[in-house]
PDB file of C-alpha atoms and ligand atoms in Angstrom:
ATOM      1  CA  UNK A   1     143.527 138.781-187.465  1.00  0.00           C
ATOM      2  CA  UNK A   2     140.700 139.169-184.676  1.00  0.00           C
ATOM      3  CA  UNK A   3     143.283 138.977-181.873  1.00  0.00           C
ATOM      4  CA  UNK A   4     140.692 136.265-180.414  1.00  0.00           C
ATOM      5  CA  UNK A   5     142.064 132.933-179.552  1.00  0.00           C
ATOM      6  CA  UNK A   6     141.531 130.368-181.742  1.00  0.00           C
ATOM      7  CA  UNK A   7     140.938 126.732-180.811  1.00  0.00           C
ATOM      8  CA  UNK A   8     141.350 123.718-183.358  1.00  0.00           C
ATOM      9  CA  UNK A   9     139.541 120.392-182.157  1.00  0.00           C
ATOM     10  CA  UNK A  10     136.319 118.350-182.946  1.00  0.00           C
ATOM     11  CA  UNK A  11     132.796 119.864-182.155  1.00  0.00           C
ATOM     12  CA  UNK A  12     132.951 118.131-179.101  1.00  0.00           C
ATOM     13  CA  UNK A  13     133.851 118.254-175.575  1.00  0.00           C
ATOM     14  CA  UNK A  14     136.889 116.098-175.327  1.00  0.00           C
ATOM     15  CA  UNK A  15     139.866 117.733-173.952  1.00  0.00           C
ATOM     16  CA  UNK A  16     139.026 121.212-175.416  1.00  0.00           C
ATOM     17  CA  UNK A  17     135.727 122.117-173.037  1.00  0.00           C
ATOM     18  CA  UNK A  18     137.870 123.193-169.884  1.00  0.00           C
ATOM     19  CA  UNK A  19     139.837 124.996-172.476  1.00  0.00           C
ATOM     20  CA  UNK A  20     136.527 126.567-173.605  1.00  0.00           C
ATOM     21  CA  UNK A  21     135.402 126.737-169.612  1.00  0.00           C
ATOM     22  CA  UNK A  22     138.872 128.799-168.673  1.00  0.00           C
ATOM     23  CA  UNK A  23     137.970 131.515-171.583  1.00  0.00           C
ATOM     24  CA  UNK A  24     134.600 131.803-170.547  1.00  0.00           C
ATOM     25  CA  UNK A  25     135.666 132.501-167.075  1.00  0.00           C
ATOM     26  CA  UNK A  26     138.031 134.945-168.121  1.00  0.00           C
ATOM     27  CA  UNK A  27     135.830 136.750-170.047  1.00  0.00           C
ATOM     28  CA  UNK A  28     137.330 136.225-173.569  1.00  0.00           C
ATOM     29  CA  UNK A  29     135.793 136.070-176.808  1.00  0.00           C
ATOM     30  CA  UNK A  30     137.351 132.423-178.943  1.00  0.00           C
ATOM     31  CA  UNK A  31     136.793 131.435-182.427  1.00  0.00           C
ATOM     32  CA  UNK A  32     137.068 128.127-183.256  1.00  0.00           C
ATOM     33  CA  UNK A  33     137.477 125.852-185.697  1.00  0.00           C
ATOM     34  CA  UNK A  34     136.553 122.485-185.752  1.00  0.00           C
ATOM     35  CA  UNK A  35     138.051 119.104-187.395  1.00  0.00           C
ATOM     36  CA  UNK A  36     135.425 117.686-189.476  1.00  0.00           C
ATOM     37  CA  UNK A  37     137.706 114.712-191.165  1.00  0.00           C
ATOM     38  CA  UNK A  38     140.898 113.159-190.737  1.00  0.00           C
ATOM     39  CA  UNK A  39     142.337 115.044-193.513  1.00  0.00           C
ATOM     40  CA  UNK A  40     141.576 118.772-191.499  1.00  0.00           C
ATOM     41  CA  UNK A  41     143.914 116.814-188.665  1.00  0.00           C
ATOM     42  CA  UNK A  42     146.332 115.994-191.515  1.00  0.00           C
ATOM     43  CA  UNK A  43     146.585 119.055-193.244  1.00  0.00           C
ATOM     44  CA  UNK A  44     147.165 120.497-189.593  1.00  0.00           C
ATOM     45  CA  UNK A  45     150.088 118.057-188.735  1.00  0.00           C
ATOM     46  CA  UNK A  46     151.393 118.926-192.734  1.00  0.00           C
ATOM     47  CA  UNK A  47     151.756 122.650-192.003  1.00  0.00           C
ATOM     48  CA  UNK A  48     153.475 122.397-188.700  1.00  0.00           C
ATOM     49  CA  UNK A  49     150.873 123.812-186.742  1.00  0.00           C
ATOM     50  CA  UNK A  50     151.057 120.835-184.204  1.00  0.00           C
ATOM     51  CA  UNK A  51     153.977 120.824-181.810  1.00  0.00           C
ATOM     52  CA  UNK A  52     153.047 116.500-180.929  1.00  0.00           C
ATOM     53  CA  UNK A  53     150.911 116.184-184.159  1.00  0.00           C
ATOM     54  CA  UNK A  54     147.916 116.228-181.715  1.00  0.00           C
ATOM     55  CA  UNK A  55     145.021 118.291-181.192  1.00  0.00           C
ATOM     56  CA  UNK A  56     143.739 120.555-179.007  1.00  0.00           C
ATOM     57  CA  UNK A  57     145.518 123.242-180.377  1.00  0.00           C
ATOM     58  CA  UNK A  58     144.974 127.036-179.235  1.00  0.00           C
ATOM     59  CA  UNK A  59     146.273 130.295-181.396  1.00  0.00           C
ATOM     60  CA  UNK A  60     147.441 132.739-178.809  1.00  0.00           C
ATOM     61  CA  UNK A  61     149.319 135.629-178.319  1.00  0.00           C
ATOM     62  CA  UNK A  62     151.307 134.989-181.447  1.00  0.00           C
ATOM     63  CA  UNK A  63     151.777 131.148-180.702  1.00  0.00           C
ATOM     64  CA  UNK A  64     150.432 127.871-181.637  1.00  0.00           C
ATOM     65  CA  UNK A  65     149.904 126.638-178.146  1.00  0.00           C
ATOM     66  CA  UNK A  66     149.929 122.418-177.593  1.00  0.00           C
ATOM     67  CA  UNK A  67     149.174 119.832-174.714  1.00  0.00           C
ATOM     68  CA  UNK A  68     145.855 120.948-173.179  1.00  0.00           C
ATOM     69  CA  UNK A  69     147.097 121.096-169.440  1.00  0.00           C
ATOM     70  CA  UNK A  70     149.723 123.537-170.584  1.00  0.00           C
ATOM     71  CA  UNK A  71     147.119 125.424-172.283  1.00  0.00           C
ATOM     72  CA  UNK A  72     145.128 125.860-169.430  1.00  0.00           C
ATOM     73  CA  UNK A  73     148.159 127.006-167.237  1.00  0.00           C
ATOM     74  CA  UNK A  74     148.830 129.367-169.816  1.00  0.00           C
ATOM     75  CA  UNK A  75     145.423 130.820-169.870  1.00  0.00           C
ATOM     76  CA  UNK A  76     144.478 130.693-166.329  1.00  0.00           C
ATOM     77  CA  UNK A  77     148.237 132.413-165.692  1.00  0.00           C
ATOM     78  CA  UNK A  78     147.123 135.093-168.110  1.00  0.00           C
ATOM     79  CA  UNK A  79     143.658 135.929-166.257  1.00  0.00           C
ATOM     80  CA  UNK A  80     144.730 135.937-162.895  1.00  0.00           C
ATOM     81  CA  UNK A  81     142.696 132.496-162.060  1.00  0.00           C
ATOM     82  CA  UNK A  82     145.754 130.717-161.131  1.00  0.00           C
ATOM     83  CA  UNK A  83     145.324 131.663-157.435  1.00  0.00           C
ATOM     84  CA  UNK A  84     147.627 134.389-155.465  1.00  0.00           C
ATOM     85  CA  UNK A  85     150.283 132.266-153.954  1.00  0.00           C
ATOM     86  CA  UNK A  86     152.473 128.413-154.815  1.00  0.00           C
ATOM     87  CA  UNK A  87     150.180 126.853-152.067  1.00  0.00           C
ATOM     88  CA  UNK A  88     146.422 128.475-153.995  1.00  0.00           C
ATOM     89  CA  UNK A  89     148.733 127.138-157.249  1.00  0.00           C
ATOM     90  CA  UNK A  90     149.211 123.941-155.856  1.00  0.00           C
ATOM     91  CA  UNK A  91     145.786 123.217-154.489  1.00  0.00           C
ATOM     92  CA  UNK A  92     143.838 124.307-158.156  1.00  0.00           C
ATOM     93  CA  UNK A  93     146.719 121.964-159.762  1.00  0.00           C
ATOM     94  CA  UNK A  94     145.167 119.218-157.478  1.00  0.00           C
ATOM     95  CA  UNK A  95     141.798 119.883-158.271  1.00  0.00           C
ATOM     96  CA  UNK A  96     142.737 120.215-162.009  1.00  0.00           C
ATOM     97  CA  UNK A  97     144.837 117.275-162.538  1.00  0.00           C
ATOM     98  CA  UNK A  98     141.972 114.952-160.633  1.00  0.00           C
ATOM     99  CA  UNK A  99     138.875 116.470-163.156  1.00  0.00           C
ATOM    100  CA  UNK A 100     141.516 115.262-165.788  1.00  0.00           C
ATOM    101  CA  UNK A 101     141.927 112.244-164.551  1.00  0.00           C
ATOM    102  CA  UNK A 102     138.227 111.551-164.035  1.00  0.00           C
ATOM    103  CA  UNK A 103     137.379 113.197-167.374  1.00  0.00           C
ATOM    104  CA  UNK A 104     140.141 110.707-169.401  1.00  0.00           C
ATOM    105  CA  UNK A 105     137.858 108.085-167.773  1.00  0.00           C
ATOM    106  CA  UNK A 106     134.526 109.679-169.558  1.00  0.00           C
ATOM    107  CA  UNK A 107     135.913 110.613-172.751  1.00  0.00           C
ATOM    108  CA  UNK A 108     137.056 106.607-173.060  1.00  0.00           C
ATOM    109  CA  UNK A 109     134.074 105.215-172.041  1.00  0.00           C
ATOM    110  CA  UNK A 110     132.517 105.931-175.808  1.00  0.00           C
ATOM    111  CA  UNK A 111     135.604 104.137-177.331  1.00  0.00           C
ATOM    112  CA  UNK A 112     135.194 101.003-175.018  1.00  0.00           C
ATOM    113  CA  UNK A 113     134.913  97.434-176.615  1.00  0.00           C
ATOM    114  CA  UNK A 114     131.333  96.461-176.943  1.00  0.00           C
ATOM    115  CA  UNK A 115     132.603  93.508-174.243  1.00  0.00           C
ATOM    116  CA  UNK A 116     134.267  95.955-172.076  1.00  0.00           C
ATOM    117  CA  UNK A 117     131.589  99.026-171.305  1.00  0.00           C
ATOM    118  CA  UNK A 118     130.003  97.619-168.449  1.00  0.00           C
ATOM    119  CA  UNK A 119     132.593  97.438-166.421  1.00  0.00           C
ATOM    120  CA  UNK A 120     134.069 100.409-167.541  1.00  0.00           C
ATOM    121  CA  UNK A 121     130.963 102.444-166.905  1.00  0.00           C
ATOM    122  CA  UNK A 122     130.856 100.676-163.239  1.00  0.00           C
ATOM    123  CA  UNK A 123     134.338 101.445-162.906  1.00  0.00           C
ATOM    124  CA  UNK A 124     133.601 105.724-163.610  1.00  0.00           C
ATOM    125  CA  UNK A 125     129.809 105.221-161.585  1.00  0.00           C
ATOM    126  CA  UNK A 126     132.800 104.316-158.751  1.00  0.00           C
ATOM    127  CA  UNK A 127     135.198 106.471-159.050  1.00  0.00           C
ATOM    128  CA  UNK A 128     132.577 110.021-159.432  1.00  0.00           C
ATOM    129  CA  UNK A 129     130.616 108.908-156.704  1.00  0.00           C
ATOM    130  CA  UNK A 130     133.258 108.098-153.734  1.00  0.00           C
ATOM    131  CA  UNK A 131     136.285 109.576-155.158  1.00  0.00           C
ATOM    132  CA  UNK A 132     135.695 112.382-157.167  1.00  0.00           C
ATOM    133  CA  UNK A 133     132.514 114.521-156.034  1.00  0.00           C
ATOM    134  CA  UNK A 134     132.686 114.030-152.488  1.00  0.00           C
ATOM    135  CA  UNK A 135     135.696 116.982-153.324  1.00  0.00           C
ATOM    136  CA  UNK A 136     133.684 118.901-155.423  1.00  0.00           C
ATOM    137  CA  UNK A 137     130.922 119.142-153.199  1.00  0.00           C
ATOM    138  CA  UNK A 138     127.711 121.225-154.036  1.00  0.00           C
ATOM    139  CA  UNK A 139     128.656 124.366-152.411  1.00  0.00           C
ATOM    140  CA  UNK A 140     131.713 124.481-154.879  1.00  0.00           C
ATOM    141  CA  UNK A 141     129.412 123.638-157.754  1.00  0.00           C
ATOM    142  CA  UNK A 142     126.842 126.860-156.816  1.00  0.00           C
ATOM    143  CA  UNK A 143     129.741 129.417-155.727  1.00  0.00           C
ATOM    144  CA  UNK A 144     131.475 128.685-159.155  1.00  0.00           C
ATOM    145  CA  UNK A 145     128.059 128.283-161.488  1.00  0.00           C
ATOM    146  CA  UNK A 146     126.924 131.595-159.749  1.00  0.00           C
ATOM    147  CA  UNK A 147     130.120 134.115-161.315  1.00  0.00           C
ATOM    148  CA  UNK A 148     128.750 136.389-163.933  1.00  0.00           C
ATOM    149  CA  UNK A 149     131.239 135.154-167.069  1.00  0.00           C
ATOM    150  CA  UNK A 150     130.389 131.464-166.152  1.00  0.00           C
ATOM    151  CA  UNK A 151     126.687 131.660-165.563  1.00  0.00           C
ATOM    152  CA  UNK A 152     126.772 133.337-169.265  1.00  0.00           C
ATOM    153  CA  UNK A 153     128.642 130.129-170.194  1.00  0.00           C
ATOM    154  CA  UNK A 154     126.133 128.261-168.992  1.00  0.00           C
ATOM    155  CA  UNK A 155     122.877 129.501-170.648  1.00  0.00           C
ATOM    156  CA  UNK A 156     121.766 128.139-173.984  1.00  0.00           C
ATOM    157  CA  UNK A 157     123.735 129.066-177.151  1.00  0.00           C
ATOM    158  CA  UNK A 158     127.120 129.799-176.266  1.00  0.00           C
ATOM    159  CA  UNK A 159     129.866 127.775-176.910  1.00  0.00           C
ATOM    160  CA  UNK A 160     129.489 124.971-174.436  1.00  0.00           C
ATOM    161  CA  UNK A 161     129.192 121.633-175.840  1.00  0.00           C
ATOM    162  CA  UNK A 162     127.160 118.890-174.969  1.00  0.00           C
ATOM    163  CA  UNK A 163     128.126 115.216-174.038  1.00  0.00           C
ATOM    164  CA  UNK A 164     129.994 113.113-176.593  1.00  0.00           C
ATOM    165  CA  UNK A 165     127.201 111.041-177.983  1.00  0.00           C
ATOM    166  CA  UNK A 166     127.189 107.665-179.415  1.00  0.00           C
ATOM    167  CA  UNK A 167     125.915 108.596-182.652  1.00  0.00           C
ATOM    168  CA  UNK A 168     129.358 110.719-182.803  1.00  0.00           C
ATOM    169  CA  UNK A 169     132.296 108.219-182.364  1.00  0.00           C
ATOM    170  CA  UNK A 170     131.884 106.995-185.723  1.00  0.00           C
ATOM    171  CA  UNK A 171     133.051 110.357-187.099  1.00  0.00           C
ATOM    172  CA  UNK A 172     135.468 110.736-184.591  1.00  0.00           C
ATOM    173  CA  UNK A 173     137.379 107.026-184.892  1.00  0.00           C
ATOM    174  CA  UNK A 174     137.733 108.524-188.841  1.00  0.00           C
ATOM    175  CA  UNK A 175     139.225 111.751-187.549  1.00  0.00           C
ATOM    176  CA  UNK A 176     141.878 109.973-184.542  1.00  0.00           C
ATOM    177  CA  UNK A 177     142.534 106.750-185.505  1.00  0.00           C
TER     178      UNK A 177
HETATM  179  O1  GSN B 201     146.448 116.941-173.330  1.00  0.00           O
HETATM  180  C1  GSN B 201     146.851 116.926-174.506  1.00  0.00           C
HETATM  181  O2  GSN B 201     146.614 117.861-175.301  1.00  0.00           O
HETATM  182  C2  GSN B 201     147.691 115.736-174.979  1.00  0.00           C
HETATM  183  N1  GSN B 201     148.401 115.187-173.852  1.00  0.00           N
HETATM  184  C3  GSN B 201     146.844 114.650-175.612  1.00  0.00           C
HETATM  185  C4  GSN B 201     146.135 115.135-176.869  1.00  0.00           C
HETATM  186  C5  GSN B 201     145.528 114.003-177.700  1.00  0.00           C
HETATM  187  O3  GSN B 201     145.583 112.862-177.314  1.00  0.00           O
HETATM  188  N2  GSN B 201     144.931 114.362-178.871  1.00  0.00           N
HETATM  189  C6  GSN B 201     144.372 113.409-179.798  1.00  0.00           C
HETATM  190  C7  GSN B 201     142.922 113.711-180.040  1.00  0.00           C
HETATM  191  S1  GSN B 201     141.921 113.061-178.776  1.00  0.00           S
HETATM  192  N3  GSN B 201     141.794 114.285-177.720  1.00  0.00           N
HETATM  193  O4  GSN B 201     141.948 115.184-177.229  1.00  0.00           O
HETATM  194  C8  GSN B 201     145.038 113.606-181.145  1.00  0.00           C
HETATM  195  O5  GSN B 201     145.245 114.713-181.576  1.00  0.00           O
HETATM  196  N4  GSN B 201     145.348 112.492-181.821  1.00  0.00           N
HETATM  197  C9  GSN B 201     145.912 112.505-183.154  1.00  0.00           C
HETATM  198  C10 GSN B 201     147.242 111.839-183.219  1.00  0.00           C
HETATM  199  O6  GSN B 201     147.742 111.696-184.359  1.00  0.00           O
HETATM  200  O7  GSN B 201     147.830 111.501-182.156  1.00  0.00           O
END
């Protein structure tokens, strides 16, 4: 055993990549290991690994960590990113839980009937622009692309992963459903 985490889900964003993001800003190493087929998920489920039966999954500190939000507390908890007092808490909770609700919006959008996508994509065009980003305002985007462990995250070749594309649901709808 490495002693790194170890994160089971697709090679994909999904609701892994602030998992992934949370690491990187902590400074610590993950492996990962990624579901290629439906049986990988399967075999997963078989074993016990999955507390719901449902991925993302992280190996940590001797558990078998599910439900990605609770990951994330976990983690951030563990690093000292979980701000310095209940009201720092409760304001990166707020920001948290509405980047989860826009990014449920964006990880759907691929799975969308053919008949449904434009409004769908009008509906998240909405919601980013006067909802969402006004909060998250460039300033934010610059202080937090500018610390050292992120700015690693963010150069070419580590384990960020780029947008869900198209070409990928396919694989994915075999995998989940
Ligand atoms: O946030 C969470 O981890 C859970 N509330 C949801 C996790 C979830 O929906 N996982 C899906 C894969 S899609 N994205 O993350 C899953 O594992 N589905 C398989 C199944 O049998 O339910």
């Amino acid at each position: 055993m490495s002693g790194k985490p170890k994160l089971h889900y697709f090679n994909g964003r999904g609701r892994m990549e602030s998992i992934r993001w949370l690491l990187a800003a902590a400074g610590v190493e993950f492996e990962e290991c990624f579901l290629e087929t439906k049986d990988d998920l399967i075999k997963l489920q078989k074993d016990g690994s999955l507390l719901f039966q449902q991925v993302p999954m992280v190996e940590i500190d001797g558990m078998k960590m599910a439900q990605s939000r609770a990951i994330g507390n976990y983690i951030a908890a563990k690093y000292n990113l979980y701000g310095k007092d209940l009201k720092e808490r409760a304001l990166i909770d707020m920001y948290v839980e509405a980047i989860i609700d826009l990014n449920e919006l964006l990880m759907t959008h691929p799975f969308q009937p053919a008949d449904k996508k434009e409004q769908h994509f009008a509906t998240i065009v909405d919601k980013a622009t006067n909802r969402y980003f006004p909060v998250y305002e460039k300033s934010f985007k610059a202080r937090i692309s500018n610390i050292p462990t992120i700015k690693k995250f963010l150069q070419p070749g580590s384990q960020r992963k780029p947008p869900l594309q198209e070409k990928d649901v396919p694989k994915l709808m075999k995998i989940f459903h």
